[in-house]
mmCIF file of C-alpha atoms in Angstrom:
data_model
loop_
_atom_site.group_PDB
_atom_site.id
_atom_site.type_symbol
_atom_site.label_atom_id
_atom_site.label_comp_id
_atom_site.label_asym_id
_atom_site.label_seq_id
_atom_site.Cartn_x
_atom_site.Cartn_y
_atom_site.Cartn_z
ATOM 1 C CA MET K 1 -37.782 -83.493 49.191
ATOM 2 C CA ASN K 2 -35.201 -81.738 46.779
ATOM 3 C CA GLN K 3 -33.816 -84.562 44.295
ATOM 4 C CA GLY K 4 -31.360 -82.143 42.720
ATOM 5 C CA VAL K 5 -31.266 -80.881 39.037
ATOM 6 C CA ALA K 6 -30.677 -83.296 36.273
ATOM 7 C CA VAL K 7 -27.687 -82.217 34.227
ATOM 8 C CA THR K 8 -27.460 -83.045 30.424
ATOM 9 C CA THR K 9 -23.774 -83.913 29.427
ATOM 10 C CA ASP K 10 -23.019 -82.543 26.114
ATOM 11 C CA ASP K 11 -20.759 -85.199 24.481
ATOM 12 C CA VAL K 12 -18.727 -82.792 22.595
ATOM 13 C CA THR K 13 -17.813 -80.814 25.800
ATOM 14 C CA GLN K 14 -17.160 -83.839 27.882
ATOM 15 C CA ARG K 15 -14.842 -85.209 25.365
ATOM 16 C CA ALA K 16 -12.891 -81.821 25.085
ATOM 17 C CA VAL K 17 -12.616 -81.461 28.721
ATOM 18 C CA PHE K 18 -11.502 -85.359 29.193
ATOM 19 C CA ASP K 19 -9.082 -85.047 26.391
ATOM 20 C CA VAL K 20 -7.408 -81.914 27.957
ATOM 21 C CA MET K 21 -7.239 -83.629 31.387
ATOM 22 C CA ARG K 22 -5.755 -86.804 29.665
ATOM 23 C CA THR K 23 -2.936 -85.042 28.086
ATOM 24 C CA THR K 24 -1.863 -82.291 30.498
ATOM 25 C CA GLY K 25 1.201 -83.778 31.837
ATOM 26 C CA SER K 26 4.538 -81.786 32.587
ATOM 27 C CA THR K 27 6.045 -80.140 29.639
ATOM 28 C CA ARG K 28 9.717 -80.125 30.294
ATOM 29 C CA SER K 29 10.886 -78.948 26.896
ATOM 30 C CA PHE K 30 9.669 -75.677 25.490
ATOM 31 C CA SER K 31 10.027 -73.896 22.074
ATOM 32 C CA ASP K 32 11.318 -70.197 22.037
ATOM 33 C CA VAL K 33 7.846 -68.919 21.063
ATOM 34 C CA HIS K 34 6.776 -66.071 23.487
ATOM 35 C CA VAL K 35 3.472 -67.010 25.316
ATOM 36 C CA PRO K 36 1.353 -63.707 25.202
ATOM 37 C CA ASP K 37 0.088 -62.075 28.372
ATOM 38 C CA ASP K 38 -3.583 -62.480 27.082
ATOM 39 C CA VAL K 39 -3.075 -66.261 26.921
ATOM 40 C CA ILE K 40 -1.759 -66.263 30.391
ATOM 41 C CA ASP K 41 -4.490 -63.845 31.616
ATOM 42 C CA ALA K 42 -7.105 -65.942 30.015
ATOM 43 C CA ALA K 43 -5.806 -68.967 32.053
ATOM 44 C CA ILE K 44 -5.862 -67.142 35.386
ATOM 45 C CA GLU K 45 -9.237 -65.800 34.478
ATOM 46 C CA ALA K 46 -10.396 -69.401 34.136
ATOM 47 C CA ALA K 47 -8.406 -70.654 37.213
ATOM 48 C CA ARG K 48 -9.889 -68.219 39.524
ATOM 49 C CA PHE K 49 -13.192 -70.093 39.555
ATOM 50 C CA ALA K 50 -11.739 -73.063 41.617
ATOM 51 C CA PRO K 51 -13.326 -73.665 44.860
ATOM 52 C CA SER K 52 -11.608 -72.644 48.091
ATOM 53 C CA GLY K 53 -12.636 -72.671 51.732
ATOM 54 C CA GLY K 54 -15.195 -70.196 52.460
ATOM 55 C CA ASN K 55 -14.631 -68.670 48.957
ATOM 56 C CA ARG K 56 -11.605 -66.859 50.527
ATOM 57 C CA GLN K 57 -9.663 -67.252 47.274
ATOM 58 C CA PRO K 58 -6.121 -66.983 48.802
ATOM 59 C CA VAL K 59 -4.050 -67.320 45.657
ATOM 60 C CA ARG K 60 -2.382 -64.659 43.914
ATOM 61 C CA TRP K 61 0.026 -64.932 40.920
ATOM 62 C CA ILE K 62 3.165 -63.296 40.002
ATOM 63 C CA VAL K 63 3.997 -63.667 36.265
ATOM 64 C CA VAL K 64 7.538 -63.581 35.961
ATOM 65 C CA ARG K 65 9.007 -62.349 32.528
ATOM 66 C CA ASP K 66 12.388 -60.521 33.575
ATOM 67 C CA ALA K 67 15.255 -62.761 32.424
ATOM 68 C CA THR K 68 17.361 -61.967 35.497
ATOM 69 C CA ILE K 69 14.567 -62.877 37.782
ATOM 70 C CA LYS K 70 13.907 -66.257 36.060
ATOM 71 C CA ALA K 71 17.652 -66.892 36.142
ATOM 72 C CA SER K 72 17.656 -66.343 39.937
ATOM 73 C CA LEU K 73 14.808 -68.868 40.455
ATOM 74 C CA ALA K 74 16.379 -71.259 38.209
ATOM 75 C CA ASP K 75 19.649 -71.018 40.295
ATOM 76 C CA LEU K 76 17.588 -71.939 43.290
ATOM 77 C CA TYR K 77 15.895 -74.961 41.469
ATOM 78 C CA LEU K 78 18.857 -76.765 39.850
ATOM 79 C CA PRO K 79 20.679 -77.802 42.970
ATOM 80 C CA LEU K 80 17.511 -79.022 44.661
ATOM 81 C CA TRP K 81 16.776 -81.109 41.596
ATOM 82 C CA GLN K 82 20.292 -82.299 41.449
ATOM 83 C CA ARG K 83 19.901 -83.463 45.034
ATOM 84 C CA ASP K 84 16.726 -85.363 44.262
ATOM 85 C CA MET K 85 18.315 -86.924 41.151
ATOM 86 C CA ALA K 86 21.025 -88.251 43.263
ATOM 87 C CA MET K 87 18.374 -89.789 45.455
ATOM 88 C CA PHE K 88 16.608 -91.274 42.441
ATOM 89 C CA LEU K 89 19.798 -92.606 41.045
ATOM 90 C CA GLY K 90 20.780 -93.981 44.577
ATOM 91 C CA GLY K 91 17.646 -95.888 44.931
ATOM 92 C CA THR K 92 16.475 -93.735 47.969
ATOM 93 C CA MET K 93 13.695 -92.052 46.081
ATOM 94 C CA ARG K 94 10.982 -93.996 44.004
ATOM 95 C CA LEU K 95 9.669 -93.070 40.835
ATOM 96 C CA GLY K 96 6.289 -94.491 39.360
ATOM 97 C CA MET K 97 7.731 -95.996 36.201
ATOM 98 C CA ASP K 98 9.837 -98.863 35.170
ATOM 99 C CA ASP K 99 12.107 -97.144 32.526
ATOM 100 C CA VAL K 100 13.381 -93.889 34.438
ATOM 101 C CA GLY K 101 15.991 -93.028 31.693
ATOM 102 C CA PRO K 102 13.702 -90.815 29.560
ATOM 103 C CA ALA K 103 12.194 -89.217 32.661
ATOM 104 C CA ILE K 104 15.498 -88.399 34.075
ATOM 105 C CA ALA K 105 16.799 -86.838 30.848
ATOM 106 C CA ALA K 106 13.704 -84.886 30.493
ATOM 107 C CA ALA K 107 13.836 -83.584 34.010
ATOM 108 C CA ASN K 108 17.625 -82.820 33.561
ATOM 109 C CA HIS K 109 16.809 -80.723 30.573
ATOM 110 C CA PHE K 110 14.099 -78.927 32.306
ATOM 111 C CA ALA K 111 16.324 -78.135 35.262
ATOM 112 C CA GLU K 112 18.992 -76.578 33.141
ATOM 113 C CA HIS K 113 16.575 -74.473 31.060
ATOM 114 C CA ILE K 114 13.989 -73.019 33.383
ATOM 115 C CA GLY K 115 15.259 -69.664 32.969
ATOM 116 C CA GLU K 116 14.675 -69.659 29.271
ATOM 117 C CA ALA K 117 10.943 -70.548 29.671
ATOM 118 C CA SER K 118 8.595 -67.887 28.290
ATOM 119 C CA ALA K 119 7.175 -67.270 31.956
ATOM 120 C CA ILE K 120 7.200 -68.574 35.455
ATOM 121 C CA LEU K 121 4.031 -68.257 37.222
ATOM 122 C CA VAL K 122 4.583 -67.952 41.016
ATOM 123 C CA GLY K 123 1.385 -69.307 42.942
ATOM 124 C CA CYS K 124 1.313 -67.405 46.303
ATOM 125 C CA VAL K 125 -0.930 -67.709 49.180
ATOM 126 C CA VAL K 126 -2.251 -64.886 51.241
ATOM 127 C CA ARG K 127 -2.069 -66.541 54.860
ATOM 128 C CA LYS K 128 -5.033 -64.335 56.472
ATOM 129 C CA ASP K 129 -7.430 -65.789 53.850
ATOM 130 C CA LEU K 130 -6.876 -69.318 54.877
ATOM 131 C CA HIS K 131 -9.056 -71.055 57.343
ATOM 132 C CA ALA K 132 -7.602 -71.407 61.001
ATOM 133 C CA HIS K 133 -7.416 -75.059 60.819
ATOM 134 C CA MET K 134 -5.086 -74.755 57.583
ATOM 135 C CA GLU K 135 -2.300 -73.048 59.653
ATOM 136 C CA GLY K 136 0.260 -74.852 61.773
ATOM 137 C CA PRO K 137 2.952 -73.345 64.073
ATOM 138 C CA ASP K 138 5.234 -72.758 61.138
ATOM 139 C CA GLY K 139 2.896 -71.745 58.396
ATOM 140 C CA PRO K 140 0.087 -73.174 56.142
ATOM 141 C CA ASN K 141 -0.259 -77.072 56.748
ATOM 142 C CA MET K 142 -1.277 -79.784 54.237
ATOM 143 C CA LEU K 143 -4.963 -79.130 54.516
ATOM 144 C CA ALA K 144 -4.238 -75.492 53.006
ATOM 145 C CA GLY K 145 -3.817 -77.294 49.690
ATOM 146 C CA SER K 146 -7.567 -77.737 49.312
ATOM 147 C CA SER K 147 -7.931 -74.010 48.900
ATOM 148 C CA VAL K 148 -4.728 -73.607 46.740
ATOM 149 C CA TYR K 149 -4.124 -76.440 44.066
ATOM 150 C CA PRO K 150 -7.457 -76.806 42.563
ATOM 151 C CA THR K 151 -6.641 -73.249 41.147
ATOM 152 C CA VAL K 152 -3.286 -74.283 40.293
ATOM 153 C CA GLN K 153 -4.593 -77.248 38.356
ATOM 154 C CA ASN K 154 -7.444 -75.198 36.688
ATOM 155 C CA LEU K 155 -4.520 -72.807 35.503
ATOM 156 C CA CYS K 156 -2.685 -75.776 33.935
ATOM 157 C CA LEU K 157 -5.730 -76.963 32.194
ATOM 158 C CA ALA K 158 -6.687 -73.674 30.887
ATOM 159 C CA LEU K 159 -2.985 -73.383 29.563
ATOM 160 C CA ARG K 160 -3.203 -76.772 27.959
ATOM 161 C CA ALA K 161 -6.649 -75.748 26.336
ATOM 162 C CA GLN K 162 -4.989 -72.972 24.677
ATOM 163 C CA GLY K 163 -1.923 -75.034 23.443
ATOM 164 C CA VAL K 164 0.528 -74.041 26.238
ATOM 165 C CA GLY K 165 2.648 -76.399 28.328
ATOM 166 C CA SER K 166 3.290 -76.354 31.830
ATOM 167 C CA THR K 167 5.276 -77.958 34.634
ATOM 168 C CA LEU K 168 4.415 -77.517 38.408
ATOM 169 C CA THR K 169 7.197 -77.583 40.890
ATOM 170 C CA THR K 170 7.311 -76.862 44.636
ATOM 171 C CA LEU K 171 11.082 -77.454 44.942
ATOM 172 C CA ILE K 172 11.949 -73.585 44.917
ATOM 173 C CA CYS K 173 9.593 -73.278 47.897
ATOM 174 C CA GLU K 174 12.168 -75.106 50.044
ATOM 175 C CA ARG K 175 14.233 -72.027 49.556
ATOM 176 C CA GLU K 176 11.307 -69.886 50.626
ATOM 177 C CA TYR K 177 13.341 -66.945 51.956
ATOM 178 C CA GLU K 178 15.612 -66.605 49.001
ATOM 179 C CA ALA K 179 12.798 -66.688 46.629
ATOM 180 C CA ALA K 180 10.855 -64.152 48.483
ATOM 181 C CA ALA K 181 13.719 -61.656 48.564
ATOM 182 C CA ILE K 182 13.961 -62.123 44.656
ATOM 183 C CA LEU K 183 10.328 -61.822 44.117
ATOM 184 C CA GLY K 184 9.484 -59.123 46.712
ATOM 185 C CA ILE K 185 7.025 -61.330 48.477
ATOM 186 C CA PRO K 186 5.913 -59.677 51.688
ATOM 187 C CA GLU K 187 5.360 -60.930 55.116
ATOM 188 C CA GLY K 188 2.121 -62.919 55.348
ATOM 189 C CA VAL K 189 2.431 -64.245 51.852
ATOM 190 C CA VAL K 190 4.015 -67.494 50.927
ATOM 191 C CA SER K 191 4.695 -69.275 47.856
ATOM 192 C CA ALA K 192 2.777 -72.557 47.105
ATOM 193 C CA CYS K 193 4.447 -73.567 43.872
ATOM 194 C CA HIS K 194 6.053 -72.269 40.629
ATOM 195 C CA VAL K 195 4.489 -73.130 37.308
ATOM 196 C CA VAL K 196 6.919 -72.983 34.418
ATOM 197 C CA VAL K 197 4.973 -72.323 30.978
ATOM 198 C CA GLY K 198 5.802 -72.241 27.490
ATOM 199 C CA TYR K 199 4.641 -73.549 23.795
ATOM 200 C CA PRO K 200 5.945 -77.235 23.950
ATOM 201 C CA ALA K 201 9.005 -78.112 21.837
ATOM 202 C CA LYS K 202 7.020 -81.254 20.632
ATOM 203 C CA PRO K 203 3.368 -82.317 20.370
ATOM 204 C CA PHE K 204 1.388 -82.859 23.478
ATOM 205 C CA PRO K 205 1.258 -86.615 24.266
ATOM 206 C CA THR K 206 -1.796 -88.457 23.185
ATOM 207 C CA SER K 207 -1.770 -90.740 26.275
ATOM 208 C CA LEU K 208 -0.111 -90.656 29.683
ATOM 209 C CA SER K 209 1.162 -93.311 31.835
ATOM 210 C CA ARG K 210 -1.023 -93.540 34.950
ATOM 211 C CA LEU K 211 -2.470 -96.307 37.268
ATOM 212 C CA SER K 212 -5.808 -97.777 36.291
ATOM 213 C CA VAL K 213 -9.111 -96.895 37.797
ATOM 214 C CA GLN K 214 -9.200 -100.319 39.523
ATOM 215 C CA GLN K 215 -5.983 -99.596 41.032
ATOM 216 C CA LEU K 216 -7.088 -96.233 42.354
ATOM 217 C CA ARG K 217 -10.496 -96.856 43.923
ATOM 218 C CA CYS K 218 -12.159 -99.228 46.327
ATOM 219 C CA THR K 219 -15.744 -99.338 47.981
ATOM 220 C CA ASP K 220 -16.740 -98.074 51.566
ATOM 221 C CA ARG K 221 -13.495 -99.121 53.381
ATOM 222 C CA TYR K 222 -9.808 -99.064 52.292
ATOM 223 C CA SER K 223 -9.225 -102.270 50.917
ATOM 224 C CA PHE K 224 -6.077 -101.893 48.664
ATOM 225 C CA SER K 225 -3.734 -104.882 48.862
ATOM 226 C CA GLY K 226 -0.330 -104.606 50.208
ATOM 227 C CA ALA K 227 1.081 -101.980 52.831
ATOM 228 C CA PRO K 228 2.047 -98.461 51.587
ATOM 229 C CA SER K 229 5.787 -98.261 51.229
#
């Protein structure tokens, strides 16, 4: 019987990986320092090793540098964010924090300055490279994310390891047809997210506010208290 292979953990490597994961939040304020292509390419090179169903690797990246195209994407994003902000302030959309003021201010700043970021990385999905069960009548379903977003998170972690901040947004995907026209995305390819990247205007956080392990896990059967809201 195969008992598996024992793996020895290098403490330094573990700490480095865990530190990157613990400090890769959304960077919503960027400096004006240009992020070189080789830094972005290094992040994509690392990200491509994420798992995907059948190793089909459906993700492709558009690296948007052109100021006019970035501005056009920003014009799509801003009214969508303003709609969500009105829902936050109106109490119809929940945030996972008590003090929403700083978060709203940071998100507003981000929304108003997306077009000034060093690059916007558009995560695209080749639909024919998705498993059949990942396709619904109107396009990829929620299950498709299992072959897409591990790559996206790898990208954000690889950028963070190189000192580059990022913010993942899916809001622009609501305007799929307009964005596709701006970016030249053909039939059979859809956008899954936009990752806005740049060197942060202030240091990365040393800690992020998240639920505790005890709040996030249970054993064998779902046993969290309270009904989902």
